[in-house]
CSV table of C-alpha atoms in Angstrom, one decimal:
chain,number,residue,atom,x,y,z
A,1,UNK,CA,0.0,0.0,0.0
A,2,UNK,CA,1.3,3.5,-0.8
A,3,UNK,CA,2.4,5.3,2.3
A,4,UNK,CA,0.9,8.5,0.9
A,5,UNK,CA,-2.6,7.0,1.3
A,6,UNK,CA,-2.1,6.5,5.0
A,7,UNK,CA,-0.5,9.9,5.4
A,8,UNK,CA,-3.3,11.6,3.4
A,9,UNK,CA,-5.8,10.0,5.7
A,10,UNK,CA,-4.0,11.0,8.9
A,11,UNK,CA,-3.6,14.6,7.6
A,12,UNK,CA,-7.3,14.8,7.1
A,13,UNK,CA,-8.7,17.5,9.6
A,14,UNK,CA,-11.3,15.2,11.3
A,15,UNK,CA,-8.6,12.5,11.9
A,16,UNK,CA,-6.1,15.1,13.2
A,17,UNK,CA,-8.8,16.4,15.6
A,18,UNK,CA,-9.2,12.9,16.9
A,19,UNK,CA,-5.5,13.0,17.9
A,20,UNK,CA,-6.1,16.5,19.3
A,21,UNK,CA,-8.8,15.0,21.5
A,22,UNK,CA,-6.5,12.3,22.8
A,23,UNK,CA,-4.1,15.1,23.7
A,24,UNK,CA,-6.7,16.6,26.0
A,25,UNK,CA,-6.2,13.6,28.3
A,26,UNK,CA,-2.5,13.0,27.7
A,27,UNK,CA,-1.6,16.7,28.5
A,28,UNK,CA,-4.4,17.1,31.1
A,29,UNK,CA,-6.1,20.0,29.4
A,30,UNK,CA,-9.3,21.3,30.9
A,31,UNK,CA,-11.1,21.2,27.5
A,32,UNK,CA,-14.5,19.5,28.0
A,33,UNK,CA,-17.2,18.7,25.4
A,34,UNK,CA,-20.6,19.0,27.1
A,35,UNK,CA,-22.5,15.8,27.1
A,36,UNK,CA,-25.6,17.4,25.5
A,37,UNK,CA,-23.4,18.7,22.6
A,38,UNK,CA,-21.8,15.3,22.2
A,39,UNK,CA,-25.2,13.8,21.9
A,40,UNK,CA,-26.2,16.4,19.3
A,41,UNK,CA,-23.1,15.6,17.2
A,42,UNK,CA,-24.0,11.9,17.1
A,43,UNK,CA,-27.7,12.7,16.3
A,44,UNK,CA,-26.7,15.1,13.5
A,45,UNK,CA,-24.3,12.6,11.9
A,46,UNK,CA,-27.0,9.9,11.9
A,47,UNK,CA,-29.5,12.3,10.5
A,48,UNK,CA,-27.2,13.6,7.8
A,49,UNK,CA,-26.0,10.3,6.5
A,50,UNK,CA,-29.5,8.8,6.6
A,51,UNK,CA,-31.0,11.8,4.7
A,52,UNK,CA,-28.2,11.8,2.1
A,53,UNK,CA,-28.7,8.0,1.7
A,54,UNK,CA,-32.4,8.5,1.1
A,55,UNK,CA,-31.7,11.1,-1.6
A,56,UNK,CA,-29.3,8.7,-3.2
A,57,UNK,CA,-31.9,6.0,-3.2
A,58,UNK,CA,-34.3,8.4,-4.8
A,59,UNK,CA,-31.9,9.1,-7.6
A,60,UNK,CA,-30.7,5.5,-8.2
A,61,UNK,CA,-32.9,2.9,-9.8
A,62,UNK,CA,-33.0,-0.4,-7.9
A,63,UNK,CA,-30.7,-3.0,-9.5
A,64,UNK,CA,-29.6,-6.6,-8.9
A,65,UNK,CA,-26.3,-5.2,-7.6
A,66,UNK,CA,-28.2,-3.3,-4.9
A,67,UNK,CA,-30.2,-6.3,-3.9
A,68,UNK,CA,-27.0,-8.4,-3.6
A,69,UNK,CA,-25.4,-5.6,-1.6
A,70,UNK,CA,-28.3,-5.6,0.9
A,71,UNK,CA,-28.1,-9.4,1.0
A,72,UNK,CA,-24.4,-9.2,1.7
A,73,UNK,CA,-25.1,-6.8,4.6
A,74,UNK,CA,-27.7,-9.1,6.0
A,75,UNK,CA,-25.3,-12.1,5.8
A,76,UNK,CA,-22.5,-10.3,7.6
A,77,UNK,CA,-24.8,-8.9,10.3
A,78,UNK,CA,-26.0,-12.4,11.0
A,79,UNK,CA,-22.8,-14.4,10.8
A,80,UNK,CA,-20.2,-12.1,12.4
A,81,UNK,CA,-21.7,-12.1,16.0
A,82,UNK,CA,-22.0,-15.9,15.8
A,83,UNK,CA,-18.4,-16.8,14.9
A,84,UNK,CA,-17.1,-13.8,16.9
A,85,UNK,CA,-18.8,-15.3,20.0
A,86,UNK,CA,-17.1,-18.7,19.6
A,87,UNK,CA,-13.7,-17.1,19.1
A,88,UNK,CA,-14.1,-14.8,22.1
A,89,UNK,CA,-15.4,-17.3,24.5
A,90,UNK,CA,-12.1,-19.2,24.3
A,91,UNK,CA,-10.9,-16.9,27.0
A,92,UNK,CA,-13.8,-14.7,27.9
A,93,UNK,CA,-16.7,-15.4,30.3
A,94,UNK,CA,-19.8,-16.1,28.1
A,95,UNK,CA,-21.7,-12.9,29.0
A,96,UNK,CA,-18.7,-10.8,28.0
A,97,UNK,CA,-18.1,-12.8,24.9
A,98,UNK,CA,-21.8,-12.3,23.8
A,99,UNK,CA,-21.7,-8.6,24.4
A,100,UNK,CA,-18.4,-8.1,22.6
A,101,UNK,CA,-19.6,-10.3,19.7
A,102,UNK,CA,-22.6,-8.0,19.4
A,103,UNK,CA,-20.3,-5.0,19.0
A,104,UNK,CA,-18.3,-6.7,16.2
A,105,UNK,CA,-21.5,-7.9,14.5
A,106,UNK,CA,-23.0,-4.4,14.5
A,107,UNK,CA,-21.4,-1.3,12.9
A,108,UNK,CA,-19.8,2.0,13.7
A,109,UNK,CA,-21.7,4.8,12.0
A,110,UNK,CA,-18.8,7.3,12.8
A,111,UNK,CA,-16.2,5.0,11.1
A,112,UNK,CA,-18.6,4.9,8.1
A,113,UNK,CA,-18.9,8.7,8.1
A,114,UNK,CA,-15.1,9.1,8.3
A,115,UNK,CA,-14.7,6.8,5.3
A,116,UNK,CA,-17.2,8.8,3.5
A,117,UNK,CA,-15.2,12.0,4.1
A,118,UNK,CA,-12.1,10.1,2.9
A,119,UNK,CA,-13.9,9.2,-0.4
A,120,UNK,CA,-15.2,12.8,-0.7
A,121,UNK,CA,-11.6,14.1,-0.6
A,122,UNK,CA,-10.8,11.7,-3.4
A,123,UNK,CA,-13.9,12.8,-5.4
A,124,UNK,CA,-15.2,9.2,-5.3
A,125,UNK,CA,-19.0,8.7,-4.8
A,126,UNK,CA,-20.8,5.9,-3.0
A,127,UNK,CA,-24.4,4.9,-3.3
A,128,UNK,CA,-27.4,5.3,-1.1
A,129,UNK,CA,-28.0,1.6,-0.8
A,130,UNK,CA,-24.8,1.3,1.3
A,131,UNK,CA,-26.5,3.7,3.8
A,132,UNK,CA,-29.6,1.4,3.8
A,133,UNK,CA,-27.2,-1.5,4.3
A,134,UNK,CA,-25.6,0.2,7.3
A,135,UNK,CA,-29.1,0.6,8.8
A,136,UNK,CA,-29.8,-3.1,8.1
A,137,UNK,CA,-26.5,-4.2,9.8
A,138,UNK,CA,-26.9,-2.4,13.1
A,139,UNK,CA,-29.8,-4.2,14.8
A,140,UNK,CA,-29.4,-8.0,14.0
A,141,UNK,CA,-26.2,-8.3,16.1
A,142,UNK,CA,-28.0,-7.0,19.2
A,143,UNK,CA,-30.7,-9.7,18.8
A,144,UNK,CA,-28.2,-12.5,18.1
A,145,UNK,CA,-25.9,-11.5,21.0
A,146,UNK,CA,-28.7,-11.6,23.5
A,147,UNK,CA,-29.9,-15.0,22.1
A,148,UNK,CA,-26.4,-16.4,22.5
A,149,UNK,CA,-26.3,-15.1,26.0
A,150,UNK,CA,-29.7,-16.5,26.9
A,151,UNK,CA,-28.9,-19.9,25.3
A,152,UNK,CA,-25.7,-20.1,27.4
A,153,UNK,CA,-27.7,-19.4,30.5
A,154,UNK,CA,-30.3,-22.0,29.6
A,155,UNK,CA,-27.6,-24.6,29.1
A,156,UNK,CA,-26.0,-23.7,32.4
A,157,UNK,CA,-28.9,-23.6,34.8
A,158,UNK,CA,-32.2,-23.7,32.9
A,159,UNK,CA,-32.8,-20.0,33.3
A,160,UNK,CA,-32.4,-16.9,31.2
A,161,UNK,CA,-35.7,-16.5,29.3
A,162,UNK,CA,-35.7,-14.0,26.5
A,163,UNK,CA,-37.9,-10.9,26.7
A,164,UNK,CA,-38.6,-10.8,23.0
A,165,UNK,CA,-40.8,-7.7,23.1
A,166,UNK,CA,-38.1,-5.6,24.8
A,167,UNK,CA,-35.3,-7.1,22.7
A,168,UNK,CA,-37.0,-6.5,19.3
A,169,UNK,CA,-38.2,-3.0,20.4
A,170,UNK,CA,-34.6,-2.0,21.2
A,171,UNK,CA,-33.3,-3.5,18.0
A,172,UNK,CA,-35.9,-1.9,15.8
A,173,UNK,CA,-36.7,1.4,17.6
A,174,UNK,CA,-33.5,2.2,19.5
A,175,UNK,CA,-32.6,5.9,19.0
A,176,UNK,CA,-29.7,5.3,16.5
A,177,UNK,CA,-31.6,3.0,14.2
A,178,UNK,CA,-34.8,5.0,14.5
A,179,UNK,CA,-33.1,8.3,13.5
A,180,UNK,CA,-31.0,6.8,10.7
A,181,UNK,CA,-33.8,4.9,9.1
A,182,UNK,CA,-36.3,7.7,9.6
A,183,UNK,CA,-34.0,10.2,7.9
A,184,UNK,CA,-33.4,7.7,5.1
A,185,UNK,CA,-37.1,7.4,4.5
A,186,UNK,CA,-37.7,11.2,4.6
A,187,UNK,CA,-34.8,11.8,2.2
A,188,UNK,CA,-36.2,9.2,-0.2
A,189,UNK,CA,-39.8,10.6,0.0
A,190,UNK,CA,-38.9,14.2,-0.4
A,191,UNK,CA,-36.4,13.7,-3.3
A,192,UNK,CA,-34.6,16.6,-4.9
A,193,UNK,CA,-36.8,19.3,-3.3
A,194,UNK,CA,-36.1,18.0,0.2
A,195,UNK,CA,-32.4,17.7,-0.5
A,196,UNK,CA,-32.2,21.2,-1.9
A,197,UNK,CA,-34.0,22.5,1.2
A,198,UNK,CA,-31.8,20.6,3.7
A,199,UNK,CA,-28.5,20.7,1.8
A,200,UNK,CA,-27.0,23.7,3.7
A,201,UNK,CA,-27.5,21.8,6.9
A,202,UNK,CA,-26.9,18.2,5.8
A,203,UNK,CA,-24.0,18.8,3.4
A,204,UNK,CA,-22.3,22.1,4.0
A,205,UNK,CA,-22.0,21.7,7.8
A,206,UNK,CA,-21.2,18.0,7.7
A,207,UNK,CA,-17.5,17.9,7.8
A,208,UNK,CA,-17.2,20.6,10.5
A,209,UNK,CA,-19.5,18.7,12.8
A,210,UNK,CA,-17.7,15.4,12.0
A,211,UNK,CA,-14.5,17.2,13.1
A,212,UNK,CA,-15.9,18.2,16.4
A,213,UNK,CA,-17.4,14.8,17.0
A,214,UNK,CA,-14.0,13.1,16.4
A,215,UNK,CA,-12.4,15.6,18.8
A,216,UNK,CA,-14.9,14.3,21.4
A,217,UNK,CA,-14.2,10.7,20.4
A,218,UNK,CA,-10.5,11.2,20.8
A,219,UNK,CA,-11.1,12.4,24.4
A,220,UNK,CA,-13.3,9.4,25.1
A,221,UNK,CA,-10.8,6.9,23.6
A,222,UNK,CA,-7.9,8.3,25.5
A,223,UNK,CA,-9.9,8.1,28.8
A,224,UNK,CA,-10.1,4.4,28.3
A,225,UNK,CA,-6.5,3.7,27.3
A,226,UNK,CA,-5.7,2.7,30.9
A,227,UNK,CA,-8.4,0.1,30.7
A,228,UNK,CA,-6.4,-1.7,27.9
A,229,UNK,CA,-4.2,-3.1,30.6
A,230,UNK,CA,-7.3,-4.9,32.1
A,231,UNK,CA,-8.6,-6.3,28.8
A,232,UNK,CA,-5.3,-8.1,28.2
A,233,UNK,CA,-3.3,-9.3,25.2
A,234,UNK,CA,-5.9,-11.8,24.2
A,235,UNK,CA,-8.6,-9.2,23.6
A,236,UNK,CA,-6.2,-6.9,21.7
A,237,UNK,CA,-5.2,-9.9,19.5
A,238,UNK,CA,-8.8,-11.2,19.1
A,239,UNK,CA,-10.0,-7.7,18.1
A,240,UNK,CA,-7.3,-7.4,15.4
A,241,UNK,CA,-8.0,-11.0,14.2
A,242,UNK,CA,-11.8,-10.3,13.9
A,243,UNK,CA,-11.1,-7.1,12.0
A,244,UNK,CA,-8.9,-9.0,9.6
A,245,UNK,CA,-11.5,-11.8,9.2
A,246,UNK,CA,-14.4,-9.5,8.8
A,247,UNK,CA,-12.6,-7.2,6.3
A,248,UNK,CA,-11.4,-10.2,4.3
A,249,UNK,CA,-14.9,-11.7,4.0
A,250,UNK,CA,-16.2,-8.2,3.1
A,251,UNK,CA,-13.5,-7.9,0.4
A,252,UNK,CA,-14.5,-11.3,-1.0
A,253,UNK,CA,-18.2,-10.3,-1.2
A,254,UNK,CA,-17.4,-7.0,-3.0
A,255,UNK,CA,-15.5,-9.0,-5.6
A,256,UNK,CA,-18.3,-11.5,-6.0
A,257,UNK,CA,-21.0,-8.8,-6.3
A,258,UNK,CA,-18.8,-6.5,-8.5
A,259,UNK,CA,-19.4,-3.5,-6.3
A,260,UNK,CA,-18.2,-0.1,-7.6
A,261,UNK,CA,-15.1,1.3,-5.8
A,262,UNK,CA,-16.9,3.7,-3.4
A,263,UNK,CA,-19.6,1.2,-2.4
A,264,UNK,CA,-17.0,-1.5,-1.9
A,265,UNK,CA,-14.9,0.5,0.5
A,266,UNK,CA,-17.9,1.6,2.5
A,267,UNK,CA,-19.1,-2.0,2.8
A,268,UNK,CA,-15.7,-3.3,3.9
A,269,UNK,CA,-15.5,-0.5,6.5
A,270,UNK,CA,-18.9,-1.6,7.8
A,271,UNK,CA,-17.7,-5.2,8.0
A,272,UNK,CA,-14.5,-4.3,9.9
A,273,UNK,CA,-16.0,-1.8,12.3
A,274,UNK,CA,-17.4,-2.4,15.8
A,275,UNK,CA,-20.3,-0.6,17.5
A,276,UNK,CA,-19.5,1.6,20.6
A,277,UNK,CA,-22.8,3.5,20.7
A,278,UNK,CA,-25.9,1.3,19.9
A,279,UNK,CA,-24.7,-2.0,21.1
A,280,UNK,CA,-23.3,-0.8,24.5
A,281,UNK,CA,-26.5,1.0,25.1
A,282,UNK,CA,-28.5,-2.2,24.4
A,283,UNK,CA,-26.1,-4.5,26.3
A,284,UNK,CA,-26.4,-2.4,29.5
A,285,UNK,CA,-30.0,-3.5,29.8
A,286,UNK,CA,-30.1,-6.8,27.9
A,287,UNK,CA,-26.9,-8.4,29.3
A,288,UNK,CA,-26.2,-6.5,32.5
A,289,UNK,CA,-23.7,-9.2,33.7
A,290,UNK,CA,-21.3,-8.2,30.9
A,291,UNK,CA,-18.5,-5.8,31.8
A,292,UNK,CA,-18.8,-2.5,29.8
A,293,UNK,CA,-15.0,-1.8,30.2
A,294,UNK,CA,-14.4,-4.8,28.0
A,295,UNK,CA,-16.9,-4.3,25.1
A,296,UNK,CA,-16.7,-0.6,25.1
A,297,UNK,CA,-13.0,-0.3,25.5
A,298,UNK,CA,-12.3,-2.8,22.7
A,299,UNK,CA,-14.7,-1.1,20.3
A,300,UNK,CA,-13.7,2.5,21.1
A,301,UNK,CA,-10.0,2.3,22.0
A,302,UNK,CA,-8.8,-0.5,19.7
A,303,UNK,CA,-11.1,-1.0,16.7
A,304,UNK,CA,-12.1,2.6,16.1
A,305,UNK,CA,-8.7,4.2,16.1
A,306,UNK,CA,-7.1,1.4,14.0
A,307,UNK,CA,-9.9,1.7,11.4
A,308,UNK,CA,-9.9,5.5,11.0
A,309,UNK,CA,-6.1,5.8,11.0
A,310,UNK,CA,-4.8,2.8,9.1
A,311,UNK,CA,-7.9,0.7,8.1
A,312,UNK,CA,-9.7,3.0,5.7
A,313,UNK,CA,-6.7,3.6,3.4
A,314,UNK,CA,-5.7,0.0,3.6
A,315,UNK,CA,-9.1,-1.3,2.7
A,316,UNK,CA,-9.2,1.2,-0.2
A,317,UNK,CA,-5.9,-0.1,-1.5
A,318,UNK,CA,-7.1,-3.7,-1.3
A,319,UNK,CA,-10.5,-2.8,-2.9
A,320,UNK,CA,-8.6,-1.3,-5.9
A,321,UNK,CA,-6.2,-4.3,-6.0
A,322,UNK,CA,-9.0,-6.9,-6.4
A,323,UNK,CA,-11.2,-4.9,-8.8
């Protein structure tokens, strides 16, 4: 891979602000991002990418490639948490293995957004169906992780019934998926008129708010660095192994489907990412026995930085190599 691709990604302002946020903790600065503002950044990004994806769907006729892409998203969302669980439970207690497998099976919308900014800098487009695929990939892992946890409880002591109503409600109507899918639908229904009306907010402000959000994420990631000593070498190695496996399967599927360059990169990024927002929020209630310092630290302080610093340009290089 050309070193210039990695350097170009690192010198991208949002990524540099991620490092700047880490410096807040390292150098003990008193800079603080208010929690309400952090929540707004997250909501804005979900709204903006969902709305843009809906507009792209409006412009793009449905094709067999789109159907196969959505099928590939469904396959990955179903399979990843299952094999991740069996890899992780080699060393982890089953509750923690299930929760962390759910994180790997779901996706990181912010990693997706960062990859979109990377493509925008290269003047490469990606389609709205990838945004729909992202929405499709977020929830199934939550359901599967809880099922795996409950099955392990049932085998152990005959307990652990599944509250299907609460589980499905969280998976389908949790705040992240609700806003993302809702914005996607509105963007599709309003078409060009809606896009033109919202463009100053959804397009022109996007990169600036992404930059502030990654500043906040840098602060959050650095706060959890000390917890890496508690998760141990196995979890670091397992996280990297799962990223490699997931990205490799994603690359294979892009080759089989013949995805265009932009769509292929975004799909591989989704496959290789891990959720640190939607899944931890769900696991807190659904698998309370799991330790948040494991599944949140691995997703936020290992997988996320590796992906936005090295992963995105590496995946792009590999996508181009196999096309």
